[in-house]
mmCIF file of C-alpha atoms in Angstrom:
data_model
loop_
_atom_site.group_PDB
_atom_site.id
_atom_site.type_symbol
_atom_site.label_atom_id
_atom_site.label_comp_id
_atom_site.label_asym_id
_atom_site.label_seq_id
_atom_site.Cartn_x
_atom_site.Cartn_y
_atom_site.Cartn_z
ATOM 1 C CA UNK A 1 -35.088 -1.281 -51.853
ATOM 2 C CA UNK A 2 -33.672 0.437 -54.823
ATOM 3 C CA UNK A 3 -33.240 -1.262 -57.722
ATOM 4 C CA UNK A 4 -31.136 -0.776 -61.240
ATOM 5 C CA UNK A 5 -33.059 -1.489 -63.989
ATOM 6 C CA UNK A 6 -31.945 0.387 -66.826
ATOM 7 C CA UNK A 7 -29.159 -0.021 -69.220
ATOM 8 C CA UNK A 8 -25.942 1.925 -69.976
ATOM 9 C CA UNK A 9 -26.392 5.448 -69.917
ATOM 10 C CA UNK A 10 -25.863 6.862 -73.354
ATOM 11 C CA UNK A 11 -23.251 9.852 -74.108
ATOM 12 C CA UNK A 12 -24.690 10.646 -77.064
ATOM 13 C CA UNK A 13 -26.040 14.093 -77.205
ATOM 14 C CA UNK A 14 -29.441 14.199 -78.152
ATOM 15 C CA UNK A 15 -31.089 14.770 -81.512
ATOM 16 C CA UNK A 16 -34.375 16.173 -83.545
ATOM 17 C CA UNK A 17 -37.453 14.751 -82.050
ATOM 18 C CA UNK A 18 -35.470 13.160 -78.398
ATOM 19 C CA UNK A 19 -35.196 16.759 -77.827
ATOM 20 C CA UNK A 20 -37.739 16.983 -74.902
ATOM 21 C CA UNK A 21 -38.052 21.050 -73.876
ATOM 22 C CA UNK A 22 -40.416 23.916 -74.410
ATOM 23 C CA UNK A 23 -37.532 26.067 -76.015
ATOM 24 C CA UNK A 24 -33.995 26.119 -77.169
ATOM 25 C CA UNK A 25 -31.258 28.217 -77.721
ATOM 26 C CA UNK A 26 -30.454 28.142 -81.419
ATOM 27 C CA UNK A 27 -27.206 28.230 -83.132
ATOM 28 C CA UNK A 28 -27.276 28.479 -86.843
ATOM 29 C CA UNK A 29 -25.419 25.849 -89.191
ATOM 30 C CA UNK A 30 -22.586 28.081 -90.074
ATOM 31 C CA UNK A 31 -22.369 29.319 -85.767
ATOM 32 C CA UNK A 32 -24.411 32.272 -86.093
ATOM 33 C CA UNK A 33 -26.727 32.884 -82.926
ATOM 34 C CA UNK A 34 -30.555 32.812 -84.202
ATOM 35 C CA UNK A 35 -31.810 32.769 -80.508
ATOM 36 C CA UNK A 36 -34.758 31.632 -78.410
ATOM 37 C CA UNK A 37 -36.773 29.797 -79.898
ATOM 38 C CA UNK A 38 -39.775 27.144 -79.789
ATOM 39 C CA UNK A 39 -38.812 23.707 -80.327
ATOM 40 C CA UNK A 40 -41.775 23.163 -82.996
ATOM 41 C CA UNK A 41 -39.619 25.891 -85.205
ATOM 42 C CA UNK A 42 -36.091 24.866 -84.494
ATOM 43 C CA UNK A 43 -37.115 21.833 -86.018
ATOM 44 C CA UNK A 44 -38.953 22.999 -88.547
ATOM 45 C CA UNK A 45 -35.777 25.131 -89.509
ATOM 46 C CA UNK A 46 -33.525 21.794 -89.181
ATOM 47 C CA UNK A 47 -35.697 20.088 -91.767
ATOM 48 C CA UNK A 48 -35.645 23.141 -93.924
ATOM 49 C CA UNK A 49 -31.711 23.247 -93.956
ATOM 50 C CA UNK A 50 -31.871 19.548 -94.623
ATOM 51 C CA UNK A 51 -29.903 19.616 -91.434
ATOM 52 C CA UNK A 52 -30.008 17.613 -87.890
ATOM 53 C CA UNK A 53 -31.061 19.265 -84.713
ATOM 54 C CA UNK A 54 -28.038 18.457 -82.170
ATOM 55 C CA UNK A 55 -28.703 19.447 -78.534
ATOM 56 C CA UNK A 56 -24.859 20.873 -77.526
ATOM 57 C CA UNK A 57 -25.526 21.523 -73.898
ATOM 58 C CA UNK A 58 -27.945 20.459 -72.137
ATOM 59 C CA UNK A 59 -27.229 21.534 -69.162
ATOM 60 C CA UNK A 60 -27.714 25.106 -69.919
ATOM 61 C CA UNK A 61 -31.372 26.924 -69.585
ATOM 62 C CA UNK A 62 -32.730 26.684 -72.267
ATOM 63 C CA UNK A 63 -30.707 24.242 -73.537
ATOM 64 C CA UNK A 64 -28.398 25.403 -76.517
ATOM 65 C CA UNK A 65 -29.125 23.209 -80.141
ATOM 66 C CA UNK A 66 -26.958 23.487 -83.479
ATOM 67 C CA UNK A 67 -28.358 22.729 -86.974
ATOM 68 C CA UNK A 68 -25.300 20.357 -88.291
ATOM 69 C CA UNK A 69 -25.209 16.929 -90.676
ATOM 70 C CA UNK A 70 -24.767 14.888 -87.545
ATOM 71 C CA UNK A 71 -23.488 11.753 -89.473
ATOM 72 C CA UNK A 72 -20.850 13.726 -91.041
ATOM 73 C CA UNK A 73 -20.084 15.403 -86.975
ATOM 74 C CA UNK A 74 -19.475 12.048 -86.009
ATOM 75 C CA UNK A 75 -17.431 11.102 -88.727
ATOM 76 C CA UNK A 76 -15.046 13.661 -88.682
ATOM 77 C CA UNK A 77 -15.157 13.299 -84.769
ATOM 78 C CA UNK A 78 -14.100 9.440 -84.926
ATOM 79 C CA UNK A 79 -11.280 10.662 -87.649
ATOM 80 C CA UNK A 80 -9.727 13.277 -85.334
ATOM 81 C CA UNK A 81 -9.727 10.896 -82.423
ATOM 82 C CA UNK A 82 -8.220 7.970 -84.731
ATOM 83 C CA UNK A 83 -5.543 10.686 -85.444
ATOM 84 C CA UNK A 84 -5.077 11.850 -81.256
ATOM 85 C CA UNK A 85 -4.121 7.846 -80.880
ATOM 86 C CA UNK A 86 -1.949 7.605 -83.694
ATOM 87 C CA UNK A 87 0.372 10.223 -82.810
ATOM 88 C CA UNK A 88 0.091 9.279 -78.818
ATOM 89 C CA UNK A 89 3.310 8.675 -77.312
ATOM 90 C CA UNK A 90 3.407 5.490 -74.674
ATOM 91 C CA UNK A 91 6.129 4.352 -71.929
ATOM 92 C CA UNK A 92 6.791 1.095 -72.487
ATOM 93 C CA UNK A 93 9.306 -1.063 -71.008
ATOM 94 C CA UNK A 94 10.755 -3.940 -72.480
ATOM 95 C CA UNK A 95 12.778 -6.584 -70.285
ATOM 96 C CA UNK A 96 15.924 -9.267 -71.709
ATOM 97 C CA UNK A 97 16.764 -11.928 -69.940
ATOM 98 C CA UNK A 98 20.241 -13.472 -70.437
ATOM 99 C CA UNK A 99 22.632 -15.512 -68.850
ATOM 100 C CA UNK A 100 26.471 -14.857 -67.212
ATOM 101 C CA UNK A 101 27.716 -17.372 -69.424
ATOM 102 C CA UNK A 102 25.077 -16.568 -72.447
ATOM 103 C CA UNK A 103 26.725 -17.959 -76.022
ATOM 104 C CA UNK A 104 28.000 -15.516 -78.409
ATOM 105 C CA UNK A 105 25.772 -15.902 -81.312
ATOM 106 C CA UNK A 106 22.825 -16.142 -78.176
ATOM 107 C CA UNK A 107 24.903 -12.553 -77.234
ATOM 108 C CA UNK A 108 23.956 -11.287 -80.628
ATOM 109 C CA UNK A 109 20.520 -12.153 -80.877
ATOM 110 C CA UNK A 110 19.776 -10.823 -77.882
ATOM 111 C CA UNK A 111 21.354 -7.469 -78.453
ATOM 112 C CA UNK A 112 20.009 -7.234 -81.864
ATOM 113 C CA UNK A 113 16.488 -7.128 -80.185
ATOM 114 C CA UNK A 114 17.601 -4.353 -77.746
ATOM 115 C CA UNK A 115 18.983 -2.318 -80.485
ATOM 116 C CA UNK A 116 15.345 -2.684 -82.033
ATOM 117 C CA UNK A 117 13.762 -1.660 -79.396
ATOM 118 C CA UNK A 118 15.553 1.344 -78.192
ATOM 119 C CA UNK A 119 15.686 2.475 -82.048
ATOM 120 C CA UNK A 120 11.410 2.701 -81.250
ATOM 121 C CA UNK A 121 12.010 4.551 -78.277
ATOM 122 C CA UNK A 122 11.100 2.425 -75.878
ATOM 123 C CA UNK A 123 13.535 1.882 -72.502
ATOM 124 C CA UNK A 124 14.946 -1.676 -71.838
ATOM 125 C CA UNK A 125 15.642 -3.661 -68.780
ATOM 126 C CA UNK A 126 18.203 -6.117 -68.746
ATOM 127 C CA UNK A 127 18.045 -8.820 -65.819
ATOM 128 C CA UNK A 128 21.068 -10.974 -65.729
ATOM 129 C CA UNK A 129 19.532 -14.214 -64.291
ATOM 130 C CA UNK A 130 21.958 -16.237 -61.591
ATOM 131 C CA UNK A 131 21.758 -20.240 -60.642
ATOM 132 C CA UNK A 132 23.581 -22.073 -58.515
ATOM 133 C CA UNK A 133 27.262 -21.413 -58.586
ATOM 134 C CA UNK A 134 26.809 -18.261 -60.621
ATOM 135 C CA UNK A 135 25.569 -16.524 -57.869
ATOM 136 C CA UNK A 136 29.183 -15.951 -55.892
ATOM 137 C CA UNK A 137 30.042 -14.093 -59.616
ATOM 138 C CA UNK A 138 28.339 -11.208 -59.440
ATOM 139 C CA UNK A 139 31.268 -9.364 -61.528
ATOM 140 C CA UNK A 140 30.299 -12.064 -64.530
ATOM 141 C CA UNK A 141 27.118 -10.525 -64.860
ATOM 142 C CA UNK A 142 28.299 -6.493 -64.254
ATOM 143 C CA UNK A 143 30.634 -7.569 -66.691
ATOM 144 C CA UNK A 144 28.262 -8.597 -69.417
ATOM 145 C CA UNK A 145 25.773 -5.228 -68.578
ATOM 146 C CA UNK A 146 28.690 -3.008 -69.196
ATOM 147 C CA UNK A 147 29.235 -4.801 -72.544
ATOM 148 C CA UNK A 148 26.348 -4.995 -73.385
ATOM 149 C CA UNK A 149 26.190 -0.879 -72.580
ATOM 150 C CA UNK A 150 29.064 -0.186 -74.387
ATOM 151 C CA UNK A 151 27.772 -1.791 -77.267
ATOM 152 C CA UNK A 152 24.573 0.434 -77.536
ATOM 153 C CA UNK A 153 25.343 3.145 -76.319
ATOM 154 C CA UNK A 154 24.957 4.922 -80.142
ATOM 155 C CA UNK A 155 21.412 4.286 -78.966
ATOM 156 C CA UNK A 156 21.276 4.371 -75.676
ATOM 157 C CA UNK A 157 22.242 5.132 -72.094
ATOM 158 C CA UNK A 158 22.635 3.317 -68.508
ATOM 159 C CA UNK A 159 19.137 4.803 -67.236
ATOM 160 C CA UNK A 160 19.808 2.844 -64.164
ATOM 161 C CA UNK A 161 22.927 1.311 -63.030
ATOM 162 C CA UNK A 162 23.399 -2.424 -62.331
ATOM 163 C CA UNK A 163 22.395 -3.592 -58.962
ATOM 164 C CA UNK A 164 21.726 -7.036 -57.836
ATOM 165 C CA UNK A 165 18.135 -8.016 -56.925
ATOM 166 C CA UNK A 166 18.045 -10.927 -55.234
ATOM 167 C CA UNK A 167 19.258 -13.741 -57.811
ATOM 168 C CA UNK A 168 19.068 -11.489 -60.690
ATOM 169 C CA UNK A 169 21.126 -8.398 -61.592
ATOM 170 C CA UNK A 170 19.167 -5.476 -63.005
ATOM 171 C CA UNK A 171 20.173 -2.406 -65.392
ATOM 172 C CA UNK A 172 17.761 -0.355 -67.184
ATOM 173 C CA UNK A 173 18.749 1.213 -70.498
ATOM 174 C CA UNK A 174 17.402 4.483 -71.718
ATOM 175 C CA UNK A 175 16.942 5.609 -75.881
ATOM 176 C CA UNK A 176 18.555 8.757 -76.801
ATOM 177 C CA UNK A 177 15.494 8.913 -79.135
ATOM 178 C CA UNK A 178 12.417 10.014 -77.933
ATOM 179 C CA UNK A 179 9.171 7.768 -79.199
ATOM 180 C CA UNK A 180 7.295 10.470 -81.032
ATOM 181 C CA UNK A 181 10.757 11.226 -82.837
ATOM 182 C CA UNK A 182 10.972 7.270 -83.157
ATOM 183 C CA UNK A 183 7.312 6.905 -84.918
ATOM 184 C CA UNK A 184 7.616 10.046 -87.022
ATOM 185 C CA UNK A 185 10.555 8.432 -89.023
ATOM 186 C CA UNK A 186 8.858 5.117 -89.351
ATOM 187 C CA UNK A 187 6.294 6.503 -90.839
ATOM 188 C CA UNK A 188 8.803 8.365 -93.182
ATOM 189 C CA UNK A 189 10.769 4.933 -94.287
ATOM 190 C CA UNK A 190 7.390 3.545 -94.694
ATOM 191 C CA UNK A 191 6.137 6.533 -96.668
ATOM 192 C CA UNK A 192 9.890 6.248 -98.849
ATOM 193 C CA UNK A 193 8.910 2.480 -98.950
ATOM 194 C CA UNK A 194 5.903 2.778 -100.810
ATOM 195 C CA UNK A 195 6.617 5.269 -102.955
ATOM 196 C CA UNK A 196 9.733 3.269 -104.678
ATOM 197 C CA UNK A 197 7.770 0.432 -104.890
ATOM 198 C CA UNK A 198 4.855 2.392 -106.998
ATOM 199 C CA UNK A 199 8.036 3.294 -109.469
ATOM 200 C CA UNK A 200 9.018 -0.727 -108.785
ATOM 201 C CA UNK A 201 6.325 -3.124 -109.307
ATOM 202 C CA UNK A 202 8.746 -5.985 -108.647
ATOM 203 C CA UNK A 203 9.413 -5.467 -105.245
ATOM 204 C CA UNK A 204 11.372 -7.584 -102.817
ATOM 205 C CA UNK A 205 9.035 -9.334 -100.375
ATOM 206 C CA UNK A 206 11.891 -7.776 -97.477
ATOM 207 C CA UNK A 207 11.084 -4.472 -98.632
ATOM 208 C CA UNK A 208 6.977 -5.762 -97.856
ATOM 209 C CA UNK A 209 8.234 -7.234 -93.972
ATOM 210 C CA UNK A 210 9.675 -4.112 -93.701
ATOM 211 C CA UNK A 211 6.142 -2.263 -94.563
ATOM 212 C CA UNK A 212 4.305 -4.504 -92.844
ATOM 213 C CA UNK A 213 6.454 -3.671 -89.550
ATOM 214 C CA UNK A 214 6.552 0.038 -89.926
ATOM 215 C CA UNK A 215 3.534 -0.359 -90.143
ATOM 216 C CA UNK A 216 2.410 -2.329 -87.265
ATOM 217 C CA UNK A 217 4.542 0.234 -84.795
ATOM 218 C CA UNK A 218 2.853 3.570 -86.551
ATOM 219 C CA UNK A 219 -0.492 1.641 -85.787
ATOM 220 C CA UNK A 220 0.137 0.245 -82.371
ATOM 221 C CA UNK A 221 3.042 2.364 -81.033
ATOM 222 C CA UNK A 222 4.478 -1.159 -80.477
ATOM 223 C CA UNK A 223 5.780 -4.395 -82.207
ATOM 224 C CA UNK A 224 6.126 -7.616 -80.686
ATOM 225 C CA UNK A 225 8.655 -10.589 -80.991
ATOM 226 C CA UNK A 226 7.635 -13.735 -80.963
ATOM 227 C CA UNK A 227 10.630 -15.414 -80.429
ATOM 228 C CA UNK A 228 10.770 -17.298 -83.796
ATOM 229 C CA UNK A 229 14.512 -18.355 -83.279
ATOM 230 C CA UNK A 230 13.459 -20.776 -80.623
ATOM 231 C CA UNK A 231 15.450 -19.228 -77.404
ATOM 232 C CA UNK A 232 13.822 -15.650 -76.997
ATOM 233 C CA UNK A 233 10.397 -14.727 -76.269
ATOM 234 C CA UNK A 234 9.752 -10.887 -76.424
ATOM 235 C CA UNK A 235 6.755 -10.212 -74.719
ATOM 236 C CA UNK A 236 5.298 -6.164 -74.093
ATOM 237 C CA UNK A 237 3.430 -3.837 -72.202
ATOM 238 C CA UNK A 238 2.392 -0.484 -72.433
ATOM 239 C CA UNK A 239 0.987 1.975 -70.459
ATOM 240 C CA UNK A 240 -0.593 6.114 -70.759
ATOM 241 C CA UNK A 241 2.495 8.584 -69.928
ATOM 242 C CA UNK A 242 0.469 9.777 -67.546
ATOM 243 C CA UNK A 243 0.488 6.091 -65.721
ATOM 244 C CA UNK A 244 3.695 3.975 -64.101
ATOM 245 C CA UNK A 245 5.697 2.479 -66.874
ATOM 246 C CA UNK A 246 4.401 -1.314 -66.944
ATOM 247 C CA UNK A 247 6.450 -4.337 -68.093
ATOM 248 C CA UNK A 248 7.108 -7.084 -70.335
ATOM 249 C CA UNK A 249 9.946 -10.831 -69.828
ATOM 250 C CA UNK A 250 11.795 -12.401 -72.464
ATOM 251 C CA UNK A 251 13.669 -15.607 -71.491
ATOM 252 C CA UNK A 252 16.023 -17.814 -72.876
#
């Protein structure tokens, strides 16, 4: 019976004395080719140079080794990839709930978070949610996504038009503003942001929300409501471009 005993299997390449082969294939610190040679002197050259001995492909025969400063190979490595996520582009979906008969100032709110969100770049669907009685209205809620269209549509377009889903009525709004275009100019307010308050030590603790939100949408391609006005909860979801858009409720 065959049995797992070992642990994860490491992706690291391997280095100076785990190098386990007759011979290697040596590239020189600055990518010159110094060729075939014993293991004994490839590390002997390594410790020379002050330098690690990274196996680079192992696969090939003989295997091919660089002298580099591996600590500084995976620093730079971890930076680049740090940068890759930073600037990565997601499809998220956000969803608002409201009501035929929602109350103005409720109206408001909830708009105010939709402008939000399709200023980031991210699409919005808007389920009109029927009980009872309301349900033999249908034009109530039509009604209130057109409105509610018309009232974005600076930012926004009808993405998908309304169409009733079983008790609910559904339209999906889409930004004019694409998310990479969306990120790039928060990190330019938040950029503008810190350089006035360096001239102005007394800063306004709005201008610091502000940073602190920019900032949590550069990092995280994302912010998040947490409903602190007691009738909407903003929840989210995101998801590669490369995978089905996922996503997020808020209710009232």
């Amino acid at each position: 019976m065959w049995c797992y005993r070992g642990g994860s299997i490491s992706t690291e390449p391997r280095i100076n004395d785990r190098i386990r082969v007759p011979e290697v294939r040596l590239v020189g610190p600055s990518g010159e080719q110094v060729g075939i040679v014993p293991l004994a002197k490839a590390l002997e050259l390594a410790q020379e140079y002050d330098l690690d001995l990274v196996e680079v492909a192992a696969s090939a025969r003989p295997p091919v080794c660089k002298l580099m400063d591996y600590g500084k190979f995976k620093y730079e490595s971890a930076m680049k990839a740090r940068e890759a996520r930073k600037n990565q582009a997601h499809t998220v979906i956000k969803e608002m709930k409201l009501r035929p008969k929602i109350d103005p100032h409720d109206y408001d709110t909830k708009k105010g978070h939709v402008v939000r969100f399709l200023k980031q770049g991210d699409k919005v669907k808007i389920t009109i949610m029927f009980r009872g009685r309301e349900q033999s209205r249908p034009e109530l809620g039509y009604r209130l996504l057109q409105r509610l269209a018309s009232d974005v549509e600076d930012l926004g377009f009808i993405e998908s038009n309304p169409k009733q889903d079983g008790r609910n009525m559904i339209m999906v709004l889409g930004p004019h503003k694409k998310k990479t275009e969306a990120m790039a100019e928060a990190r330019e307010a938040q950029a503008v942001r810190k350089a006035e308050a360096k001239a102005n030590p007394g800063k306004s603790q709005n201008a610091a929300e502000a940073d602190q939100l920019d900032e949590d949408f550069v990092d995280d391609g994302d912010l998040v409501d947490d409903g602190d006005d007691g009738d909407v909860d903003v929840a989210e979801a995101e998801v590669e471009t490369t995978e089905a858009p996922a996503s997020a409720s808020a209710e009232v």
